[in-house]
mmCIF file of C-alpha atoms in Angstrom:
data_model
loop_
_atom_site.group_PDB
_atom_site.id
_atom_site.type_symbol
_atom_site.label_atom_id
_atom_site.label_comp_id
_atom_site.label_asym_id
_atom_site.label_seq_id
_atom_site.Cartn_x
_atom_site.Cartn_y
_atom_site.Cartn_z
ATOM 1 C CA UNK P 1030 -14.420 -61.692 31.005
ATOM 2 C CA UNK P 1031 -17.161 -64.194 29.631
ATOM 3 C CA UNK P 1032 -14.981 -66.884 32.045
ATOM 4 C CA UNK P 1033 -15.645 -64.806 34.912
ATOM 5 C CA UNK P 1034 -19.538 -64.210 34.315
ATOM 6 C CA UNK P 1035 -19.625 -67.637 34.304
ATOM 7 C CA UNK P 1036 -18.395 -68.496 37.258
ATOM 8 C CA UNK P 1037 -20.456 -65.844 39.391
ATOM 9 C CA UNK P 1038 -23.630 -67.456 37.514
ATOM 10 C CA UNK P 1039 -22.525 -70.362 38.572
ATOM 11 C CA UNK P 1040 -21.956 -69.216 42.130
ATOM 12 C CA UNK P 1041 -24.991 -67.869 41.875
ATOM 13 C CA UNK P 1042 -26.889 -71.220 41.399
ATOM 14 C CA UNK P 1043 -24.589 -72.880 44.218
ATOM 15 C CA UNK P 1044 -25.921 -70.186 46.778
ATOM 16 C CA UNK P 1045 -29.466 -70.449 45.565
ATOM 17 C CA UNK P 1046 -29.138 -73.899 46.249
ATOM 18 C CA UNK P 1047 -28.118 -74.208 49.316
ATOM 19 C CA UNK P 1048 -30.378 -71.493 49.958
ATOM 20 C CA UNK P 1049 -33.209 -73.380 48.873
ATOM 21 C CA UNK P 1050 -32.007 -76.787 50.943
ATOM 22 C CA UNK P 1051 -31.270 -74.425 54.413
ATOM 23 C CA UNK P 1052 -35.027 -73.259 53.782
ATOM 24 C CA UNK P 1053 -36.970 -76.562 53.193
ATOM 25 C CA UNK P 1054 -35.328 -78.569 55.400
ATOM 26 C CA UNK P 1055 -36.716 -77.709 58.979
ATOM 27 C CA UNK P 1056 -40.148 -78.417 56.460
ATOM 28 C CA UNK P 1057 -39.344 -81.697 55.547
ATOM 29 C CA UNK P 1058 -38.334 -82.558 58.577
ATOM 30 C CA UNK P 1059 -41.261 -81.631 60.819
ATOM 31 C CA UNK P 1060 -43.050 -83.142 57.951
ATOM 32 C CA UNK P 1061 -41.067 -86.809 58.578
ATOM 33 C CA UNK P 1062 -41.735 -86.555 62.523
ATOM 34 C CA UNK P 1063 -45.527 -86.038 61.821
ATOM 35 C CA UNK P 1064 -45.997 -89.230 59.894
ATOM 36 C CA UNK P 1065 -43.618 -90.883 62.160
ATOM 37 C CA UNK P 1066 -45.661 -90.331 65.221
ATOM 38 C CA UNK P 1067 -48.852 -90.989 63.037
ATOM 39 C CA UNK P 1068 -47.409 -94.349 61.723
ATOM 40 C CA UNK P 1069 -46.190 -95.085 65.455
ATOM 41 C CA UNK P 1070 -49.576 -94.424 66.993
ATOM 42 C CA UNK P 1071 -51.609 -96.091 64.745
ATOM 43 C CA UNK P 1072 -49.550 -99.720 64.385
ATOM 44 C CA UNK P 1073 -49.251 -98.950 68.287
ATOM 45 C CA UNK P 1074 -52.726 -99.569 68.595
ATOM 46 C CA UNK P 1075 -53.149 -96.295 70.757
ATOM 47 C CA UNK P 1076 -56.017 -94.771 67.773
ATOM 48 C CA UNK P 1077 -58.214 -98.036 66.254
ATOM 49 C CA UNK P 1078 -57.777 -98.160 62.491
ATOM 50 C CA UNK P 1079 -61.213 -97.325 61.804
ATOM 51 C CA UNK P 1080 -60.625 -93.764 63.192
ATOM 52 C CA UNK P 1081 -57.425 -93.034 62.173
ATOM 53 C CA UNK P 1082 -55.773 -94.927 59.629
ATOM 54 C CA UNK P 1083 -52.139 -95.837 59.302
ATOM 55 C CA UNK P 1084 -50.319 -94.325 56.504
ATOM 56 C CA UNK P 1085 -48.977 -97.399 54.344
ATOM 57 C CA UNK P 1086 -53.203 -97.556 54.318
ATOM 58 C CA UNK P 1087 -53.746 -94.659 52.959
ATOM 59 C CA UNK P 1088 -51.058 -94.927 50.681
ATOM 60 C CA UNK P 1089 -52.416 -97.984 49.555
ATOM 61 C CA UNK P 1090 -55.635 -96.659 48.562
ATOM 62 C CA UNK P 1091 -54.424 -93.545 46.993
ATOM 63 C CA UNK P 1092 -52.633 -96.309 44.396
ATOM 64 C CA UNK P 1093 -55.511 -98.395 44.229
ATOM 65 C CA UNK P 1094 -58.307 -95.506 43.241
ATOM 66 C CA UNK P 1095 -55.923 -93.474 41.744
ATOM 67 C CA UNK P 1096 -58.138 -93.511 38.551
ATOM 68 C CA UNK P 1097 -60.712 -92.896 39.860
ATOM 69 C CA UNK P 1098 -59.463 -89.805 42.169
ATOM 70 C CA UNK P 1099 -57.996 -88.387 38.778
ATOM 71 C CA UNK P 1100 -61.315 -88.318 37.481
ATOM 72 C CA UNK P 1101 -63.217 -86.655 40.580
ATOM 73 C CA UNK P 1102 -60.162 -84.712 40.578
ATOM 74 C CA UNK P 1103 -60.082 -83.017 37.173
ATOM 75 C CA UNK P 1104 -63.539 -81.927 38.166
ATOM 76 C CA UNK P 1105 -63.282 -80.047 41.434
ATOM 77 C CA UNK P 1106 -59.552 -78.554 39.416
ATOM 78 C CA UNK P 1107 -62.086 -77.232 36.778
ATOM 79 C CA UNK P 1108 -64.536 -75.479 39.253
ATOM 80 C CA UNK P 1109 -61.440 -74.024 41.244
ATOM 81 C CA UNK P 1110 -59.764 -72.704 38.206
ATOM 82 C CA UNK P 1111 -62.968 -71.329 36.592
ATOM 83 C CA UNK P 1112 -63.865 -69.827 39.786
ATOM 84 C CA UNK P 1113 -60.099 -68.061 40.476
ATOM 85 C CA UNK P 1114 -60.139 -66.733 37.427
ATOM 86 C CA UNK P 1115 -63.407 -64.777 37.900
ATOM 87 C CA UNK P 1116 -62.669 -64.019 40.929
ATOM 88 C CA UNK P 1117 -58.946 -62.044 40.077
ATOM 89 C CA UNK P 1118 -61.316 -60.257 36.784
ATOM 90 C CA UNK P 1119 -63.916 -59.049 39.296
ATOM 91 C CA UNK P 1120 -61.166 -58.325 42.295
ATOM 92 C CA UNK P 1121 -59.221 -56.672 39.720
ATOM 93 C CA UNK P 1122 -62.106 -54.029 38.320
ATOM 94 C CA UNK P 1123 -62.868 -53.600 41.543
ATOM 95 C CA UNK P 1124 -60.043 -52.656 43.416
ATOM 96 C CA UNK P 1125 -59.100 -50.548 40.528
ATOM 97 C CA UNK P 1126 -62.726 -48.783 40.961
ATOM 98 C CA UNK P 1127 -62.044 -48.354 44.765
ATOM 99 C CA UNK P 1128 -58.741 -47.110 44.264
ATOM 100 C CA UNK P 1129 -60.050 -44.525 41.507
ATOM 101 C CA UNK P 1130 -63.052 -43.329 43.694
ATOM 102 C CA UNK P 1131 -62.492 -42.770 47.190
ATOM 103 C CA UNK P 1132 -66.501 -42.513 47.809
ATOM 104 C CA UNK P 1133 -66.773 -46.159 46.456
ATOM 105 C CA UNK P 1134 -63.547 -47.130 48.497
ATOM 106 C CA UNK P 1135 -65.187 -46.169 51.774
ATOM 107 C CA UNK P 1136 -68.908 -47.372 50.695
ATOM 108 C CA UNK P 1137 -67.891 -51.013 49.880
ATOM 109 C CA UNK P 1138 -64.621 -51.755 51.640
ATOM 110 C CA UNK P 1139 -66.934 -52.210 55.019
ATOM 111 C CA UNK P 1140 -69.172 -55.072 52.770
ATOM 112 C CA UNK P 1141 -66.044 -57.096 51.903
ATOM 113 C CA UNK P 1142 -65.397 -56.979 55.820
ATOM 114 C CA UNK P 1143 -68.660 -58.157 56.282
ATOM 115 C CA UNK P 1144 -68.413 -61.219 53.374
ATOM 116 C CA UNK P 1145 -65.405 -62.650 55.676
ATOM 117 C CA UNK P 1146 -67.440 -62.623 58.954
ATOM 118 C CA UNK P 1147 -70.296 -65.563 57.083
ATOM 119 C CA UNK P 1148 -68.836 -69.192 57.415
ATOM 120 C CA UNK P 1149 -68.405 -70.757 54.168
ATOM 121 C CA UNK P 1150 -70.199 -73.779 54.783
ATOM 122 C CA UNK P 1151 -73.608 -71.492 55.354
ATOM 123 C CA UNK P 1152 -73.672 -70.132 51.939
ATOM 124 C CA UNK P 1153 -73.532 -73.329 50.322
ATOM 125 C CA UNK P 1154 -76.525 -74.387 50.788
ATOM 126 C CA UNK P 1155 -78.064 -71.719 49.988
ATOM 127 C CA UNK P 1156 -76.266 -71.850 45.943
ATOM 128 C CA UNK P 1157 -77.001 -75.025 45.491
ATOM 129 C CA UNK P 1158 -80.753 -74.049 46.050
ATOM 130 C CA UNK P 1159 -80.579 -71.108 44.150
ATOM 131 C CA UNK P 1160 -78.578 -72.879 40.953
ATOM 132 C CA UNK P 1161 -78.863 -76.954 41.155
ATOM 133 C CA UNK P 1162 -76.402 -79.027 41.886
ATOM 134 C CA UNK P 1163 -74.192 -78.498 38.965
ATOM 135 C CA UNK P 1164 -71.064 -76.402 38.343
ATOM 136 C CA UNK P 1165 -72.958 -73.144 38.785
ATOM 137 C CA UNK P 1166 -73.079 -73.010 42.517
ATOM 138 C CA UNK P 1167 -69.438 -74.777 43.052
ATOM 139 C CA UNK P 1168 -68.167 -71.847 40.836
ATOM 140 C CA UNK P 1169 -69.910 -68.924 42.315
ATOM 141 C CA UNK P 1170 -68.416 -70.536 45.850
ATOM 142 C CA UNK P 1171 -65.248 -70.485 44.570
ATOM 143 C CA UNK P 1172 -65.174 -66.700 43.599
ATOM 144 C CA UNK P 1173 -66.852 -65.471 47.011
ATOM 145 C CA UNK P 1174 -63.657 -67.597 49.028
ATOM 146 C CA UNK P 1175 -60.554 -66.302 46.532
ATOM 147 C CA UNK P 1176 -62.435 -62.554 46.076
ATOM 148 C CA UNK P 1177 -61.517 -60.972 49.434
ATOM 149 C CA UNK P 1178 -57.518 -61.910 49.486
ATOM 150 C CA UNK P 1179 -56.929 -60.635 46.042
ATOM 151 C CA UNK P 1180 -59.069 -57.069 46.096
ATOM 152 C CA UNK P 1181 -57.141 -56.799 49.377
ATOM 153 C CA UNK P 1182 -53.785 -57.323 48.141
ATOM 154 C CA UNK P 1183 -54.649 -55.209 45.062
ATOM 155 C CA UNK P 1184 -55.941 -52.271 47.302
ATOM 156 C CA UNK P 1185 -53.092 -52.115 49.572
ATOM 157 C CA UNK P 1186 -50.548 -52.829 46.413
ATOM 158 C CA UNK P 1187 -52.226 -49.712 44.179
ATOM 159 C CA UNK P 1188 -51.598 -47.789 47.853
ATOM 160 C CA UNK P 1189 -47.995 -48.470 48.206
ATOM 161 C CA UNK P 1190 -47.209 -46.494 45.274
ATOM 162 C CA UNK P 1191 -44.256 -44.482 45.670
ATOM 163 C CA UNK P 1192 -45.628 -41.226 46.115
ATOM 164 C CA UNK P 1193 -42.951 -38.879 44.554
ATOM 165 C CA UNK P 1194 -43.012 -40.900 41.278
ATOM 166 C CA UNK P 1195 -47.064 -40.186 41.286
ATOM 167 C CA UNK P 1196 -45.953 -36.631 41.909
ATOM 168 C CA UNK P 1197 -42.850 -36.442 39.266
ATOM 169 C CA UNK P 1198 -45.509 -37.914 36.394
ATOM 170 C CA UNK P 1199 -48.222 -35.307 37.311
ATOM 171 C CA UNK P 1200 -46.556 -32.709 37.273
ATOM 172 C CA UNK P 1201 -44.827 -34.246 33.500
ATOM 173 C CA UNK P 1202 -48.695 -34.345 32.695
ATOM 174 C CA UNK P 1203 -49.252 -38.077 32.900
ATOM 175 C CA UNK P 1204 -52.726 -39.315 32.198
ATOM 176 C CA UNK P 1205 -54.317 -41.425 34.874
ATOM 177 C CA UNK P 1206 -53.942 -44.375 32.550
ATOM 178 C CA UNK P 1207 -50.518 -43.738 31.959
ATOM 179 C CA UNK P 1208 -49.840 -43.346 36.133
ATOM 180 C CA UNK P 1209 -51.713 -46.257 36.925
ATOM 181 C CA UNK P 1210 -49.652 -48.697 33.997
ATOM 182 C CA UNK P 1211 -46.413 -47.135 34.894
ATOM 183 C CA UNK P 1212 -46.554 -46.992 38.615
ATOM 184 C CA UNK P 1213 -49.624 -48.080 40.608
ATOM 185 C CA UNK P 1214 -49.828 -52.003 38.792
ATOM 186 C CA UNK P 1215 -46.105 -52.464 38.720
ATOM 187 C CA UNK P 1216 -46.337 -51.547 42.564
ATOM 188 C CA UNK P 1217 -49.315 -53.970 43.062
ATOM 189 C CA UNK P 1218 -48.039 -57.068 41.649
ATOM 190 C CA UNK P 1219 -46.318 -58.208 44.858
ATOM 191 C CA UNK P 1220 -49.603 -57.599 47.211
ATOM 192 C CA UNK P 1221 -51.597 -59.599 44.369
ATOM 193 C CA UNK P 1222 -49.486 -62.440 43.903
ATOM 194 C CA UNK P 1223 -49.180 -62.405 47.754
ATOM 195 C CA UNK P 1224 -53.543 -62.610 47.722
ATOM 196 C CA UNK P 1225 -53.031 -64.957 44.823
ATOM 197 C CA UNK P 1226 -51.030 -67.832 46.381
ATOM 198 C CA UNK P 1227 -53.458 -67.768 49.068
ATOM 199 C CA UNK P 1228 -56.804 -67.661 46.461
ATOM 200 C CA UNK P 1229 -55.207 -70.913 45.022
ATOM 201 C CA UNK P 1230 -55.549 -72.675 48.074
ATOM 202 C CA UNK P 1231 -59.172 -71.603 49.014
ATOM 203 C CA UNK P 1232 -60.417 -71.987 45.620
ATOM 204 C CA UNK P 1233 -59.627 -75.945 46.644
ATOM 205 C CA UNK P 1234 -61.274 -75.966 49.845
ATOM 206 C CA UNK P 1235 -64.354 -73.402 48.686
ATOM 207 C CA UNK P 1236 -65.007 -76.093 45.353
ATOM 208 C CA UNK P 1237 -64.160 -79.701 48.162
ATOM 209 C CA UNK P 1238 -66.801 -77.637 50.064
ATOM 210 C CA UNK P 1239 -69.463 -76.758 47.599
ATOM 211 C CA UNK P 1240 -69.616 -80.345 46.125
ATOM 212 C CA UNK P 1241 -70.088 -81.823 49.968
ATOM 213 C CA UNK P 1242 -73.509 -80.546 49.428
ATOM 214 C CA UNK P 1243 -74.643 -81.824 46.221
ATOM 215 C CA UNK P 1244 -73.192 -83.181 42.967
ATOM 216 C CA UNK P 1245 -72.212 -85.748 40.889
ATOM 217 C CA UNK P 1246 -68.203 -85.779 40.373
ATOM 218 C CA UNK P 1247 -65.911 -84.278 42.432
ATOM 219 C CA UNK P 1248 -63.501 -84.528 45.214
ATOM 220 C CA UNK P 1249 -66.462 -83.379 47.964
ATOM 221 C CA UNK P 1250 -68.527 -86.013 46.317
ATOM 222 C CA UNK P 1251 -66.449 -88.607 46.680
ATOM 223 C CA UNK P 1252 -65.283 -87.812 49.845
ATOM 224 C CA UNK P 1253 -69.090 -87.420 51.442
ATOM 225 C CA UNK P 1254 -69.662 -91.010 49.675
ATOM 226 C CA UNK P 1255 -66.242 -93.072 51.166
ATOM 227 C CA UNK P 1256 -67.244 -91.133 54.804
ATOM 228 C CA UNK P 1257 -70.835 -93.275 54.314
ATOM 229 C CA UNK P 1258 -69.039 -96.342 53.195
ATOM 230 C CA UNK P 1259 -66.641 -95.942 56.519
ATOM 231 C CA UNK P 1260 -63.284 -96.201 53.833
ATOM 232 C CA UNK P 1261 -61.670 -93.719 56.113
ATOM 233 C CA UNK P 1262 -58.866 -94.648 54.392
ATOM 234 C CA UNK P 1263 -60.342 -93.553 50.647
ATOM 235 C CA UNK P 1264 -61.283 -90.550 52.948
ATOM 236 C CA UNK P 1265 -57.652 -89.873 54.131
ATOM 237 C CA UNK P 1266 -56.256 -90.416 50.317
ATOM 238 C CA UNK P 1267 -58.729 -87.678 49.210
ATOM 239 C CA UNK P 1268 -57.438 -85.449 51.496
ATOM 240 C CA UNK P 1269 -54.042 -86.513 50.565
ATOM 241 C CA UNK P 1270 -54.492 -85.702 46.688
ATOM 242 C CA UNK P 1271 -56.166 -82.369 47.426
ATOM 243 C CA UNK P 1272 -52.935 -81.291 49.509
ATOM 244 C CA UNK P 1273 -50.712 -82.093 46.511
ATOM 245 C CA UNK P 1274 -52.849 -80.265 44.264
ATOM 246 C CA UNK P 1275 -53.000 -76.862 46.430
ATOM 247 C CA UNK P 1276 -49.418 -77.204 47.148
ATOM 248 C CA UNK P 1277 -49.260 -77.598 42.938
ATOM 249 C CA UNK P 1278 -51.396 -74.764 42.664
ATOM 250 C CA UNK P 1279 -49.145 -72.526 44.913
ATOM 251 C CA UNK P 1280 -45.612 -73.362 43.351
ATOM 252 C CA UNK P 1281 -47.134 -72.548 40.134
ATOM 253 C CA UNK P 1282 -48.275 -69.100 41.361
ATOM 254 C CA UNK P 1283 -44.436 -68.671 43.442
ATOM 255 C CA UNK P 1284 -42.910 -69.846 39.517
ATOM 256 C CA UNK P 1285 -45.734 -67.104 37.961
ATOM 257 C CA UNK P 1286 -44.614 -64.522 40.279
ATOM 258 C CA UNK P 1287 -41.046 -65.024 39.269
ATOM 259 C CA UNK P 1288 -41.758 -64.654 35.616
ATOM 260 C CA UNK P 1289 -43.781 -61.438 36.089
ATOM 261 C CA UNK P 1290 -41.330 -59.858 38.825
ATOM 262 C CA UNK P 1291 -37.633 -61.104 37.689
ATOM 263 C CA UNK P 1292 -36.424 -57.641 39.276
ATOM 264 C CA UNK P 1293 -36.914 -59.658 42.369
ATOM 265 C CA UNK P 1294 -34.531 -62.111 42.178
ATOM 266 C CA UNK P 1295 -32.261 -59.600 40.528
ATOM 267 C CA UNK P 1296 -32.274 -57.017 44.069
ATOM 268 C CA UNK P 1297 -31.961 -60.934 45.950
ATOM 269 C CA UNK P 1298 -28.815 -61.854 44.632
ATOM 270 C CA UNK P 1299 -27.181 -58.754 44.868
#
């Protein structure tokens, strides 16, 4: 008996393997014909190397600076991690307000629309007025870019409750604490990990952003000061490390989302 659970776990990897290989390939792929035709057109002379550079360039001075990107790095990762993590408090309270009160649903659910509809790069400016040029304003960018996708998810998780199991624990005389912990969060945890993975990657962008207009350390920083030096290779590296870092950033949310939902990958490989 233990013989044969072994072998189906084992089967079980195999398939989950080839699984895995079937799905990133096409990826990788289009990923290798991309830097094909970029290394092709810029050794072919068709793009001069001061507007586009070649990618053994860039390469090269991602090695070379890597220090020194590490350190600019570790900043910008602070401000995005600071600013997800008040961003999922305050999108958690309040899409659990909005769910609660339907008044308050209908009242600021049209505002969050509105927040979506102001470019980014026009509210910079005006935090870095308001707070400096230190963390403050990086921060508070960072929670206005990863608020929407998560109070979002959470709404529209908290909605697709099953509605005979919020029926079955009424009528056993569940409390609404005891209804929303037992069915409306476990419900929601897809939705906000969905809203998550995509937070991760403008909590990047919003901090790269916010430090393009003032600072000292940072990825934006150095980026805005290898752009004045014309190192459009430096430039291109930058842009290289922050890739890495959101794809990083949304493997550990897929590997977070497996941990909290392992029911998931039970229902897959059945």
């Amino acid at each position: 008996m233990e013989t044969k659970h072994t072998d189906t776990q084992k089967k079980s990897r195999e398939s989950r393997g080839r699984n895995a290989i079937r799905t990133g390939l096409p990826a990788l792929t289009a990923l290798a014909l991309l830097v094909l035709v970029w290394f092709a057109v810029t050794t072919g002379g068709l793009v001069p190397s001061y507007m586009l550079p070649s990618p053994q360039s860039v390469v090269q001075a991602f090695i070379n600076d890597f220090g020194t990107l590490m350190t600019h790095a570790a900043v910008t990762l602070q401000e995005a991690i600071y600013g997800l993590f008040i961003g999922i408090a305050l999108s958690f309270v309040t899409a659990t307000l909005m769910d609660r009160y339907p008044a308050l649903y209908r009242a600021l659910y049209p505002i969050l629309i509105i927040t979506q509809t102001i470019p980014t790069i026009a509210i910079a400016p005006l935090l870095v007025l308001w707070m400096g040029f230190g963390m403050a304003p990086k921060i508070t960018l960072v929670v206005i870019c990863t608020f929407f996708p998560i109070t979002v998810g959470l709404l529209d998780g908290y909605a697709s409750a099953d509605p005979d199991a919020l029926r079955l624990l009424r009528s056993m005389g569940a409390t609404r604490r005891q209804i929303f912990f037992h069915i409306k969060l476990p419900s929601s945890l897809g939705y906000f990990f969905a809203g998550l993975r995509v937070s991760v990657s403008y909590a990047m962008v919003g901090a790269v952003i916010s430090e393009w207009l003032g600072g000292f350390e940072g990825l934006g920083v150095y980026m805005t000061r290898v752009k004045k030096a014309y190192s459009f290779d430096k430039m291109f590296a930058v842009i290289l490390l922050i890739i890495i870092v959101s794809l990083l950033l949304m493997w550990l949310v897929s590997l977070l989302r497996r941990l909290a939902m392992p029911w998931e990958q039970v229902e897959k490989e059945k």
